[in-house]
Amino acid sequence: MGKPLFSCYYVSFAWGSKAYGNVLDDQGRIWFYDLGRTWFPQPAGDGLYLETGLRERFRNPVLQSRRVPPAQLADMRKKAEIARGGQIEKKHVSRDAGSAGCEAYLWERSDAYREVKLGSRGGSEIRNSSLEAGHLLEWLWGELAMGTHPQSRQK
């Protein structure tokens, strides 16, 4: 897997444990991962997080068939840079609703990145005020179906 640029996930611990998602790398490849346990980013200072911790989250990824063309990926990376400036609002809605969300990763050092929360829905809701964050969510969830289990797409 190349450098992770975007990820979308689904987690629920209400009726059993489910934690999985997709990650889009800098080569335009989409990978499915099954988290299987709680993950916390590893701080690198100055609001950055270490690449090693992020890779731990995406351990044992499975390559998917869908690819993102380089021009579209470059456009989405620019939108992620702009979304970085959005205001983040967090709201707790429910304890057992699960949560689905997406993030962008801006690489500021070769071994460290800045996380940009794009948004989430479910028991814990996150809203990024940037219009670009909304566009990215539509693209990641809608067009790429990221954050869904590959088996659910086969039905």
mmCIF file of C-alpha atoms in Angstrom:
data_model
loop_
_atom_site.group_PDB
_atom_site.id
_atom_site.type_symbol
_atom_site.label_atom_id
_atom_site.label_comp_id
_atom_site.label_asym_id
_atom_site.label_seq_id
_atom_site.Cartn_x
_atom_site.Cartn_y
_atom_site.Cartn_z
ATOM 1 C CA MET A 1 0.000 0.000 0.000
ATOM 2 C CA GLY A 2 1.222 3.478 -0.828
ATOM 3 C CA LYS A 3 0.721 6.514 1.421
ATOM 4 C CA PRO A 4 -2.847 6.579 2.780
ATOM 5 C CA LEU A 5 -4.710 9.719 1.636
ATOM 6 C CA PHE A 6 -8.338 9.048 2.645
ATOM 7 C CA SER A 7 -10.162 6.503 4.738
ATOM 8 C CA CYS A 8 -13.780 5.777 5.549
ATOM 9 C CA TYR A 9 -14.850 3.422 8.318
ATOM 10 C CA TYR A 10 -17.763 1.835 10.117
ATOM 11 C CA VAL A 11 -17.600 0.887 13.814
ATOM 12 C CA SER A 12 -20.195 -0.545 16.159
ATOM 13 C CA PHE A 13 -19.741 -2.157 19.546
ATOM 14 C CA ALA A 14 -23.434 -2.332 20.517
ATOM 15 C CA TRP A 15 -24.386 -5.868 19.442
ATOM 16 C CA GLY A 16 -21.039 -7.530 18.983
ATOM 17 C CA SER A 17 -18.007 -5.836 17.536
ATOM 18 C CA LYS A 18 -17.688 -4.535 13.976
ATOM 19 C CA ALA A 19 -14.884 -2.284 12.804
ATOM 20 C CA TYR A 20 -13.832 -2.063 9.173
ATOM 21 C CA GLY A 21 -13.283 0.372 6.366
ATOM 22 C CA ASN A 22 -11.499 1.359 3.193
ATOM 23 C CA VAL A 23 -8.371 3.346 2.583
ATOM 24 C CA LEU A 24 -7.420 5.138 -0.639
ATOM 25 C CA ASP A 25 -3.681 5.458 -1.225
ATOM 26 C CA ASP A 26 -1.576 7.875 -3.272
ATOM 27 C CA GLN A 27 -1.507 5.401 -6.180
ATOM 28 C CA GLY A 28 -5.300 5.592 -6.533
ATOM 29 C CA ARG A 29 -5.801 2.101 -5.111
ATOM 30 C CA ILE A 30 -8.577 1.272 -2.655
ATOM 31 C CA TRP A 31 -7.978 -1.262 0.091
ATOM 32 C CA PHE A 32 -10.443 -2.926 2.479
ATOM 33 C CA TYR A 33 -9.375 -3.475 6.086
ATOM 34 C CA ASP A 34 -10.968 -5.165 9.072
ATOM 35 C CA LEU A 35 -9.786 -3.246 12.117
ATOM 36 C CA GLY A 36 -10.705 -5.914 14.633
ATOM 37 C CA ARG A 37 -9.637 -3.804 17.625
ATOM 38 C CA THR A 38 -9.555 -0.250 18.864
ATOM 39 C CA TRP A 39 -6.970 1.995 17.231
ATOM 40 C CA PHE A 40 -5.514 5.263 18.487
ATOM 41 C CA PRO A 41 -3.184 7.526 16.484
ATOM 42 C CA GLN A 42 0.402 7.939 17.677
ATOM 43 C CA PRO A 43 1.280 11.626 18.256
ATOM 44 C CA ALA A 44 4.362 12.995 16.493
ATOM 45 C CA GLY A 45 4.161 16.539 17.934
ATOM 46 C CA ASP A 46 2.786 19.784 16.473
ATOM 47 C CA GLY A 47 -0.631 18.175 15.815
ATOM 48 C CA LEU A 48 0.876 15.469 13.598
ATOM 49 C CA TYR A 49 0.604 11.688 13.903
ATOM 50 C CA LEU A 50 3.141 8.975 13.063
ATOM 51 C CA GLU A 51 2.777 6.922 9.902
ATOM 52 C CA THR A 52 3.550 3.716 11.818
ATOM 53 C CA GLY A 53 0.386 4.066 13.901
ATOM 54 C CA LEU A 54 -1.732 4.680 10.809
ATOM 55 C CA ARG A 55 -0.329 1.603 9.104
ATOM 56 C CA GLU A 56 -1.192 -0.406 12.216
ATOM 57 C CA ARG A 57 -4.822 0.578 11.674
ATOM 58 C CA PHE A 58 -4.720 -0.684 8.085
ATOM 59 C CA ARG A 59 -2.946 -3.963 8.855
ATOM 60 C CA ASN A 60 -3.711 -6.863 6.490
ATOM 61 C CA PRO A 61 -5.413 -4.752 3.800
ATOM 62 C CA VAL A 62 -7.124 -6.420 0.841
ATOM 63 C CA LEU A 63 -6.779 -4.683 -2.520
ATOM 64 C CA GLN A 64 -10.093 -3.858 -4.224
ATOM 65 C CA SER A 65 -10.646 -3.670 -7.990
ATOM 66 C CA ARG A 66 -11.707 0.004 -8.171
ATOM 67 C CA ARG A 67 -9.027 2.602 -9.077
ATOM 68 C CA VAL A 68 -9.108 6.391 -8.937
ATOM 69 C CA PRO A 69 -7.532 8.220 -11.903
ATOM 70 C CA PRO A 70 -4.528 10.465 -11.054
ATOM 71 C CA ALA A 71 -6.284 13.718 -12.103
ATOM 72 C CA GLN A 72 -9.301 12.989 -9.906
ATOM 73 C CA LEU A 73 -7.047 12.007 -7.004
ATOM 74 C CA ALA A 74 -5.087 15.279 -7.353
ATOM 75 C CA ASP A 75 -8.351 17.251 -7.269
ATOM 76 C CA MET A 76 -9.478 15.439 -4.130
ATOM 77 C CA ARG A 77 -6.125 16.091 -2.448
ATOM 78 C CA LYS A 78 -6.546 19.841 -3.104
ATOM 79 C CA LYS A 79 -10.030 19.697 -1.566
ATOM 80 C CA ALA A 80 -8.598 17.957 1.504
ATOM 81 C CA GLU A 81 -6.087 20.815 1.937
ATOM 82 C CA ILE A 82 -8.953 23.326 1.878
ATOM 83 C CA ALA A 83 -11.123 21.172 4.194
ATOM 84 C CA ARG A 84 -8.318 21.384 6.748
ATOM 85 C CA GLY A 85 -9.474 24.949 7.488
ATOM 86 C CA GLY A 86 -13.077 23.975 8.217
ATOM 87 C CA GLN A 87 -14.569 24.268 11.702
ATOM 88 C CA ILE A 88 -15.223 20.893 13.342
ATOM 89 C CA GLU A 89 -18.434 20.359 15.297
ATOM 90 C CA LYS A 90 -18.889 17.180 17.341
ATOM 91 C CA LYS A 91 -22.204 15.916 18.664
ATOM 92 C CA HIS A 92 -23.090 12.755 20.593
ATOM 93 C CA VAL A 93 -26.412 11.370 19.339
ATOM 94 C CA SER A 94 -26.780 7.795 20.615
ATOM 95 C CA ARG A 95 -24.862 5.098 22.450
ATOM 96 C CA ASP A 96 -25.690 2.108 20.263
ATOM 97 C CA ALA A 97 -26.083 3.500 16.743
ATOM 98 C CA GLY A 98 -22.565 2.748 15.509
ATOM 99 C CA SER A 99 -20.656 5.364 13.595
ATOM 100 C CA ALA A 100 -19.477 5.832 10.010
ATOM 101 C CA GLY A 101 -17.031 8.528 8.991
ATOM 102 C CA CYS A 102 -14.247 9.644 6.680
ATOM 103 C CA GLU A 103 -10.867 11.299 7.164
ATOM 104 C CA ALA A 104 -8.133 12.736 4.966
ATOM 105 C CA TYR A 105 -4.400 12.499 5.665
ATOM 106 C CA LEU A 106 -2.104 15.376 4.740
ATOM 107 C CA TRP A 107 1.544 14.327 4.711
ATOM 108 C CA GLU A 108 3.634 17.106 6.230
ATOM 109 C CA ARG A 109 6.695 14.922 6.827
ATOM 110 C CA SER A 110 7.736 11.641 5.248
ATOM 111 C CA ASP A 111 6.849 9.821 8.482
ATOM 112 C CA ALA A 112 4.007 11.998 9.843
ATOM 113 C CA TYR A 113 0.637 13.319 8.726
ATOM 114 C CA ARG A 114 -2.107 15.694 9.793
ATOM 115 C CA GLU A 115 -5.583 14.217 10.091
ATOM 116 C CA VAL A 116 -8.542 16.124 8.631
ATOM 117 C CA LYS A 117 -11.932 15.004 9.895
ATOM 118 C CA LEU A 118 -14.305 15.186 6.928
ATOM 119 C CA GLY A 119 -17.424 14.088 8.777
ATOM 120 C CA SER A 120 -19.284 11.222 10.407
ATOM 121 C CA ARG A 121 -22.816 10.053 11.086
ATOM 122 C CA GLY A 122 -24.433 7.701 13.562
ATOM 123 C CA GLY A 123 -24.034 7.665 17.334
ATOM 124 C CA SER A 124 -21.260 10.228 17.166
ATOM 125 C CA GLU A 125 -21.594 12.931 14.530
ATOM 126 C CA ILE A 126 -18.791 15.110 13.255
ATOM 127 C CA ARG A 127 -19.357 17.983 10.846
ATOM 128 C CA ASN A 128 -16.636 19.865 9.013
ATOM 129 C CA SER A 129 -17.979 23.295 7.942
ATOM 130 C CA SER A 130 -15.912 23.326 4.735
ATOM 131 C CA LEU A 131 -17.864 22.819 1.498
ATOM 132 C CA GLU A 132 -14.916 20.783 0.241
ATOM 133 C CA ALA A 133 -15.323 18.331 3.135
ATOM 134 C CA GLY A 134 -18.929 17.802 2.044
ATOM 135 C CA HIS A 135 -17.838 17.221 -1.554
ATOM 136 C CA LEU A 136 -15.236 14.714 -0.399
ATOM 137 C CA LEU A 137 -17.796 12.839 1.716
ATOM 138 C CA GLU A 138 -20.157 12.606 -1.268
ATOM 139 C CA TRP A 139 -17.323 11.329 -3.438
ATOM 140 C CA LEU A 140 -15.938 8.825 -0.916
ATOM 141 C CA TRP A 141 -19.280 7.435 0.301
ATOM 142 C CA GLY A 142 -21.299 7.841 -2.877
ATOM 143 C CA GLU A 143 -19.055 7.343 -5.877
ATOM 144 C CA LEU A 144 -16.421 5.073 -4.320
ATOM 145 C CA ALA A 145 -18.658 3.311 -1.728
ATOM 146 C CA MET A 146 -15.867 3.575 0.819
ATOM 147 C CA GLY A 147 -16.650 2.541 4.371
ATOM 148 C CA THR A 148 -18.808 -0.373 3.251
ATOM 149 C CA HIS A 149 -18.016 -4.050 3.528
ATOM 150 C CA PRO A 150 -17.188 -5.658 0.139
ATOM 151 C CA GLN A 151 -19.751 -8.415 0.827
ATOM 152 C CA SER A 152 -22.552 -5.839 1.157
ATOM 153 C CA ARG A 153 -21.737 -4.472 -2.325
ATOM 154 C CA GLN A 154 -22.237 -7.897 -3.948
ATOM 155 C CA LYS A 155 -25.938 -8.092 -3.095
#
